[in-house]
Each structure stands twice: as C-alpha cells, then as structure tokens.
Amino acid sequence: AYSNKGDFDNAIADYTSAIQIDPKFAVPYHNRGNVYLLKSDFDSAITDYTVAIQLDPNDARTYASRGAIYGIVGEVDKAINDCTKAIELRLYHADIYFNRAIGYNSVGKLDLAIKDYTKVIEINPGHFRAYVNRGVTYGDIGEVDLAINDLNKAIKLNPDNATAYNNIGNVYGNEGDFDSAIANYSKAIELNPNDPAFYHNRGLAYFSNNEFSRAREDYTKVLKLDSDYAPAYYNRAMAWLHQQEWKKAKASLTQAADKGIDITAVFGGDYQSVASFEKQTGVKLPKDIAAMLREKKEQISISPIEENPFGFQSKMVSYSSESFTGMSLQQPEKPSTPSIPAGLLQPQSQRSPSLFAS
C-alpha cells in the first residue's frame, strides 16, 4: 500500500519487518528490492534480489528483475546470464528476451540480438521498442530493407515517437539517400525539438548533400542545446571551410580541439591529407588552417574509428527503469503467493498498455 502512494521509505520499513520475522522467506527480499528499484537505488535492489535468489534459486522472476538492473548499471554479461537463467526456468516473457537482446547488442552479438527481438515480437506483436531496436540492428549488419521495414512498423505503432524517425533517417543516410534522411530527421525534430542528436544527424545529411549553410545552421543549433557536443564544433568547421569562411572555420576547429577532438586525426580519416581535401573540394586552405589540419609524419597512418562520433547516430531503446515503475508492490498475504514484481515480471495478460510508451 505504501508503494502505491509513493511512500517508499515506509514500504521498505514494512518489508524489513517481514524479513526480521522470517529471514529465510525470499518474497520480502524480492519486494523490498522492487521498492529500491523504484527509488533508483540499484545497488540495494541487486543485493536484495541476490538474497532472494539464494533463498529461492528457482524463482525465474527474481533473475529477470536482477538481470534488467544489471543491464541498467552496465553489468552486461551478468544481465545476459540472469535473463538466460530466467528463460531456462521457463519464464517466457517478452521483456526478458528484450533485455537480453540489448545485452547482446552491447557485446556485438548482433545475430543473437535479432533472434531475441524476433522472439519479443512473436510474444507481443505490438512491442514498439523491439521493432526500433531490431531495425537499428538490421541496419548495423547491412540489411537495409529489413531495417526500414521494422522502423516503419515502429512508426505505425507509435507515430509520435521521434526515435524511430531518427533511426530510419540514419538508414537512408548511410545508403546515400540524403533527401529521405533529411525528411525523417526533420520529422524527428518536429516531434522532439530538444534532442541535439537529431539536429546533428540532419546536419550531416545536409553536409553530404552539399547544403553547407543548412548543415552549419543545424550544427549551431546542436551547440545551443548542448555546448559540450564536441563533434558539432568539428563538423561546423568543415562546413565553414567549404564556404571559405576562414576565421569562423578556424574558431570552430579550435573549439573542437579544446573539447578533446583530435582534429588532425579526424580530418585525415575523412580526407587523407590537406592536399587531398583541396583536390576533392577545389578549396585552397590558408596556411594557418592547413597547419592545424596537417598530420605529423608519424601520424600519417590512420586507424579506422570503430565508434565514429561524427557519423549518423542511432538511438536504441535500452534498459529503462520505466519498465518497473507505476505498478503496485504488495506483500503477499500467504507465502505461497508471492507478489509479482513490477513491470518486467507482470504477466502478459495483465500488462499495462502504457508501460513501454515513450
């Protein structure tokens, strides 16, 4: 009852009293863990779930709850293991497969991630987030048509969610269809005008489309929203260079360097050399700017950037405490009927349709 009212401290006190009465009963540990989760006290939640598992190692729901929190705090291998254990114990819930899929994404096991997202959709065909994440993952492995199909399905399920439009824009952008990319980024911005990544992505598409003024305007908007968004300084400088606005380009390059960007390495990765840039663009750089961008001899060999912050940025839907909130957590009247932990463990037939709304 206390949890329903948001009185988490008294709820914790009640479960603590229950534990003192019977310290060998797993349920109050589990339920107290749920309350700690609602308070975002993840360490305490993990501790209580772990005790509950020690007392009742066959309760799949506790593994599922702990696995989700491990994902939230970045313990990916533990998250995968706990979700797998819950499934082995025959808890076939869409959110468990979803959380494990996110773990697989994090460790680069994309085929396994796709398999789990597909299972989520089989269990719950209306799982918007599974379509978003599977679409992004398909894009990562070059399955463009499948990626676009999934993201379009996500949009049909939730037409007001900006993330899906952003991600489908990325697919088009990576395929060189910049007009379609721009249209989708613009829709994402219309729905959520305060996300700097959407402007940054659209700026990249404008730049690739040789619309340098519009690209520069978007990069400037990024920096108004987030002055620490370092790639935007570099990319804005590139737009200024193409427009031969030397003073402004130099200022943006200096700002990018001040924010920790290795401008010579990034420029070398994009254009190989100053001479190559000048040949490709027909723009002759002033000596001072050329010196800023010229690689030292020992740095001429450029290694690929595995996680390129200057490319189109997808947004996957990750572990979220939203999956666990808004649900009543009640101490069971009888030991044989443990309460259902919030969100993740709620039976499919009783799931709130708004539980995963963004």
Tab-separated table of N, CA and C in Angstrom, residues 228-314:
chain	number	residue	atom	x	y	z
A	228	ASP	N	28.627	21.135	-25.040
A	228	ASP	CA	29.708	20.154	-24.930
A	228	ASP	C	29.654	19.093	-26.025
A	229	TYR	N	28.805	19.269	-26.992
A	229	TYR	CA	28.639	18.287	-28.072
A	229	TYR	C	29.801	18.471	-29.058
A	230	ALA	N	30.955	17.889	-28.718
A	230	ALA	CA	32.213	18.187	-29.398
A	230	ALA	C	32.197	17.960	-30.908
A	231	PRO	N	31.628	16.851	-31.425
A	231	PRO	CA	31.670	16.649	-32.882
A	231	PRO	C	31.034	17.783	-33.677
A	232	ALA	N	30.064	18.472	-33.075
A	232	ALA	CA	29.395	19.550	-33.808
A	232	ALA	C	30.345	20.708	-34.102
A	233	TYR	N	31.316	20.953	-33.213
A	233	TYR	CA	32.293	22.007	-33.479
A	233	TYR	C	33.129	21.656	-34.708
A	234	TYR	N	33.596	20.415	-34.757
A	234	TYR	CA	34.407	19.987	-35.899
A	234	TYR	C	33.590	20.024	-37.190
A	235	ASN	N	32.394	19.463	-37.143
A	235	ASN	CA	31.583	19.404	-38.361
A	235	ASN	C	31.169	20.794	-38.841
A	236	ARG	N	30.918	21.684	-37.896
A	236	ARG	CA	30.610	23.062	-38.300
A	236	ARG	C	31.829	23.708	-38.956
A	237	ALA	N	33.005	23.397	-38.430
A	237	ALA	CA	34.226	23.921	-39.046
A	237	ALA	C	34.368	23.447	-40.486
A	238	MET	N	34.017	22.174	-40.738
A	238	MET	CA	34.106	21.660	-42.103
A	238	MET	C	33.142	22.405	-43.034
A	239	ALA	N	31.961	22.721	-42.515
A	239	ALA	CA	31.011	23.489	-43.327
A	239	ALA	C	31.569	24.879	-43.627
A	240	TRP	N	32.173	25.509	-42.617
A	240	TRP	CA	32.780	26.822	-42.837
A	240	TRP	C	33.905	26.733	-43.863
A	241	LEU	N	34.695	25.657	-43.801
A	241	LEU	CA	35.793	25.503	-44.759
A	241	LEU	C	35.268	25.445	-46.188
A	242	HIS	N	34.213	24.670	-46.384
A	242	HIS	CA	33.658	24.553	-47.731
A	242	HIS	C	33.118	25.892	-48.235
A	243	GLN	N	32.715	26.747	-47.300
A	243	GLN	CA	32.208	28.066	-47.681
A	243	GLN	C	33.300	29.137	-47.643
A	244	GLN	N	34.529	28.682	-47.332
A	244	GLN	CA	35.703	29.552	-47.314
A	244	GLN	C	35.554	30.709	-46.322
A	245	GLU	N	34.897	30.403	-45.224
A	245	GLU	CA	34.784	31.363	-44.116
A	245	GLU	C	35.903	31.032	-43.131
A	246	TRP	N	37.103	31.525	-43.430
A	246	TRP	CA	38.302	31.036	-42.762
A	246	TRP	C	38.332	31.360	-41.269
A	247	LYS	N	37.997	32.561	-40.905
A	247	LYS	CA	38.056	32.954	-39.496
A	247	LYS	C	37.110	32.103	-38.651
A	248	LYS	N	35.902	31.916	-39.156
A	248	LYS	CA	34.914	31.121	-38.420
A	248	LYS	C	35.309	29.647	-38.400
A	249	ALA	N	35.872	29.164	-39.500
A	249	ALA	CA	36.318	27.772	-39.542
A	249	ALA	C	37.427	27.537	-38.525
A	250	LYS	N	38.379	28.461	-38.471
A	250	LYS	CA	39.490	28.313	-37.531
A	250	LYS	C	38.997	28.342	-36.089
A	251	ALA	N	38.041	29.220	-35.810
A	251	ALA	CA	37.492	29.297	-34.453
A	251	ALA	C	36.806	27.991	-34.068
A	252	SER	N	36.045	27.410	-34.987
A	252	SER	CA	35.351	26.151	-34.686
A	252	SER	C	36.329	24.998	-34.535
A	253	LEU	N	37.390	24.984	-35.345
A	253	LEU	CA	38.413	23.946	-35.197
A	253	LEU	C	39.091	24.055	-33.836
A	254	THR	N	39.373	25.279	-33.425
A	254	THR	CA	39.996	25.487	-32.113
A	254	THR	C	39.072	25.014	-30.997
A	255	GLN	N	37.785	25.316	-31.121
A	255	GLN	CA	36.818	24.857	-30.117
A	255	GLN	C	36.734	23.336	-30.094
A	256	ALA	N	36.761	22.715	-31.266
A	256	ALA	CA	36.719	21.251	-31.322
A	256	ALA	C	37.927	20.657	-30.620
A	257	ALA	N	39.102	21.230	-30.884
A	257	ALA	CA	40.317	20.736	-30.236
A	257	ALA	C	40.245	20.935	-28.729
A	258	ASP	N	39.716	22.076	-28.307
A	258	ASP	CA	39.576	22.347	-26.872
A	258	ASP	C	38.626	21.363	-26.199
A	259	LYS	N	37.672	20.820	-26.973
A	259	LYS	CA	36.722	19.845	-26.431
A	259	LYS	C	37.263	18.412	-26.502
A	260	GLY	N	38.514	18.265	-26.923
A	260	GLY	CA	39.127	16.938	-26.912
A	260	GLY	C	39.136	16.213	-28.236
A	261	ILE	N	38.689	16.863	-29.307
A	261	ILE	CA	38.699	16.231	-30.622
A	261	ILE	C	40.108	16.295	-31.213
A	262	ASP	N	40.624	15.164	-31.666
A	262	ASP	CA	41.900	15.131	-32.387
A	262	ASP	C	41.606	15.523	-33.836
A	263	ILE	N	41.627	16.815	-34.096
A	263	ILE	CA	41.143	17.306	-35.384
A	263	ILE	C	42.005	16.825	-36.548
A	264	THR	N	43.313	16.665	-36.324
A	264	THR	CA	44.158	16.191	-37.424
A	264	THR	C	43.851	14.741	-37.762
A	265	ALA	N	43.609	13.918	-36.741
A	265	ALA	CA	43.302	12.506	-36.993
A	265	ALA	C	41.956	12.355	-37.692
A	266	VAL	N	40.964	13.110	-37.228
A	266	VAL	CA	39.636	13.005	-37.839
A	266	VAL	C	39.668	13.523	-39.272
A	267	PHE	N	40.338	14.657	-39.467
A	267	PHE	CA	40.448	15.214	-40.817
A	267	PHE	C	41.190	14.243	-41.739
A	268	GLY	N	42.254	13.637	-41.222
A	268	GLY	CA	42.993	12.660	-42.016
A	268	GLY	C	42.158	11.449	-42.356
A	269	GLY	N	41.308	11.031	-41.423
A	269	GLY	CA	40.425	9.906	-41.700
A	269	GLY	C	39.391	10.231	-42.759
A	270	ASP	N	38.969	11.492	-42.797
A	270	ASP	CA	37.955	11.910	-43.775
A	270	ASP	C	38.550	12.179	-45.158
A	271	TYR	N	39.701	12.856	-45.162
A	271	TYR	CA	40.227	13.366	-46.442
A	271	TYR	C	41.645	12.889	-46.766
A	272	GLN	N	42.267	12.139	-45.858
A	272	GLN	CA	43.630	11.630	-46.008
A	272	GLN	C	44.681	12.712	-45.789
A	273	SER	N	44.524	13.861	-46.431
A	273	SER	CA	45.533	14.913	-46.305
A	273	SER	C	44.930	16.248	-46.726
A	274	VAL	N	45.660	17.317	-46.399
A	274	VAL	CA	45.232	18.644	-46.838
A	274	VAL	C	45.195	18.715	-48.359
A	275	ALA	N	46.220	18.160	-48.997
A	275	ALA	CA	46.272	18.181	-50.462
A	275	ALA	C	45.084	17.447	-51.069
A	276	SER	N	44.723	16.319	-50.453
A	276	SER	CA	43.584	15.552	-50.953
A	276	SER	C	42.286	16.334	-50.775
A	277	PHE	N	42.133	16.997	-49.623
A	277	PHE	CA	40.950	17.832	-49.397
A	277	PHE	C	40.842	18.909	-50.469
A	278	GLU	N	41.952	19.570	-50.733
A	278	GLU	CA	41.936	20.660	-51.705
A	278	GLU	C	41.601	20.152	-53.104
A	279	LYS	N	42.089	18.962	-53.417
A	279	LYS	CA	41.801	18.384	-54.732
A	279	LYS	C	40.336	17.986	-54.846
A	280	GLN	N	39.787	17.392	-53.756
A	280	GLN	CA	38.395	16.929	-53.788
A	280	GLN	C	37.406	18.086	-53.839
A	281	THR	N	37.716	19.142	-53.120
A	281	THR	CA	36.742	20.224	-52.945
A	281	THR	C	37.004	21.437	-53.830
A	282	GLY	N	38.215	21.543	-54.341
A	282	GLY	CA	38.572	22.741	-55.095
A	282	GLY	C	38.770	23.954	-54.216
A	283	VAL	N	38.929	23.735	-52.913
A	283	VAL	CA	39.107	24.817	-51.948
A	283	VAL	C	40.563	24.827	-51.491
A	284	LYS	N	41.239	25.937	-51.663
A	284	LYS	CA	42.619	26.099	-51.224
A	284	LYS	C	42.630	26.651	-49.805
A	285	LEU	N	43.182	25.870	-48.868
A	285	LEU	CA	43.163	26.273	-47.467
A	285	LEU	C	44.264	27.285	-47.179
A	286	PRO	N	43.984	28.268	-46.334
A	286	PRO	CA	45.033	29.176	-45.868
A	286	PRO	C	46.109	28.402	-45.104
A	287	LYS	N	47.308	28.949	-45.054
A	287	LYS	CA	48.427	28.225	-44.450
A	287	LYS	C	48.189	27.904	-42.979
A	288	ASP	N	47.590	28.838	-42.236
A	288	ASP	CA	47.411	28.592	-40.804
A	288	ASP	C	46.417	27.461	-40.553
A	289	ILE	N	45.354	27.396	-41.341
A	289	ILE	CA	44.379	26.316	-41.173
A	289	ILE	C	44.957	24.999	-41.670
A	290	ALA	N	45.689	25.044	-42.780
A	290	ALA	CA	46.329	23.828	-43.285
A	290	ALA	C	47.273	23.254	-42.243
A	291	ALA	N	47.985	24.131	-41.530
A	291	ALA	CA	48.906	23.663	-40.495
A	291	ALA	C	48.154	22.994	-39.349
A	292	MET	N	46.975	23.514	-39.014
A	292	MET	CA	46.170	22.908	-37.946
A	292	MET	C	45.727	21.496	-38.313
A	293	LEU	N	45.514	21.261	-39.598
A	293	LEU	CA	44.915	20.002	-40.045
A	293	LEU	C	45.932	19.017	-40.600
A	294	ARG	N	47.169	19.448	-40.753
A	294	ARG	CA	48.165	18.579	-41.369
A	294	ARG	C	48.714	17.599	-40.345
A	295	GLU	N	48.757	16.324	-40.728
A	295	GLU	CA	49.275	15.279	-39.854
A	295	GLU	C	50.785	15.372	-39.726
A	296	LYS	N	51.275	15.053	-38.541
A	296	LYS	CA	52.704	14.834	-38.381
A	296	LYS	C	53.077	13.527	-39.077
A	297	LYS	N	54.329	13.410	-39.460
A	297	LYS	CA	54.743	12.246	-40.233
A	297	LYS	C	54.415	10.942	-39.529
A	298	GLU	N	54.643	10.914	-38.220
A	298	GLU	CA	54.415	9.661	-37.510
A	298	GLU	C	52.928	9.355	-37.344
A	299	GLN	N	52.060	10.297	-37.720
A	299	GLN	CA	50.631	10.094	-37.552
A	299	GLN	C	49.907	9.872	-38.874
A	300	ILE	N	50.667	9.708	-39.949
A	300	ILE	CA	50.031	9.638	-41.260
A	300	ILE	C	49.125	8.426	-41.389
A	301	SER	N	49.515	7.305	-40.786
A	301	SER	CA	48.686	6.105	-40.871
A	301	SER	C	47.502	6.251	-39.926
A	302	ILE	N	46.328	6.276	-40.480
A	302	ILE	CA	45.111	6.500	-39.692
A	302	ILE	C	44.389	5.180	-39.485
A	303	SER	N	44.124	4.854	-38.238
A	303	SER	CA	43.346	3.654	-37.943
A	303	SER	C	41.871	3.989	-38.032
A	304	PRO	N	41.061	3.052	-38.494
A	304	PRO	CA	39.618	3.304	-38.551
A	304	PRO	C	39.062	3.602	-37.169
A	305	ILE	N	38.107	4.494	-37.105
A	305	ILE	CA	37.442	4.802	-35.843
A	305	ILE	C	36.276	3.843	-35.689
A	306	GLU	N	36.347	2.953	-34.690
A	306	GLU	CA	35.306	1.939	-34.540
A	306	GLU	C	33.977	2.558	-34.154
A	307	GLU	N	34.003	3.494	-33.213
A	307	GLU	CA	32.780	4.176	-32.804
A	307	GLU	C	32.917	5.624	-33.248
A	308	ASN	N	32.442	5.935	-34.412
A	308	ASN	CA	32.669	7.237	-35.016
A	308	ASN	C	31.613	8.241	-34.558
A	309	PRO	N	32.006	9.209	-33.703
A	309	PRO	CA	31.014	10.172	-33.218
A	309	PRO	C	30.609	11.182	-34.269
A	310	PHE	N	31.264	11.133	-35.432
A	310	PHE	CA	30.982	12.110	-36.472
A	310	PHE	C	30.011	11.569	-37.508
A	311	GLY	N	29.628	10.322	-37.379
A	311	GLY	CA	28.675	9.730	-38.302
A	311	GLY	C	27.261	9.804	-37.763
A	312	PHE	N	26.314	9.301	-38.552
A	312	PHE	CA	24.911	9.287	-38.132
A	312	PHE	C	24.777	8.494	-36.836
A	313	GLN	N	24.053	9.036	-35.894
A	313	GLN	CA	23.940	8.432	-34.575
A	313	GLN	C	22.550	7.842	-34.370
A	314	SER	N	22.523	6.519	-34.220
A	314	SER	CA	21.258	5.847	-33.934
A	314	SER	C	20.949	5.951	-32.453
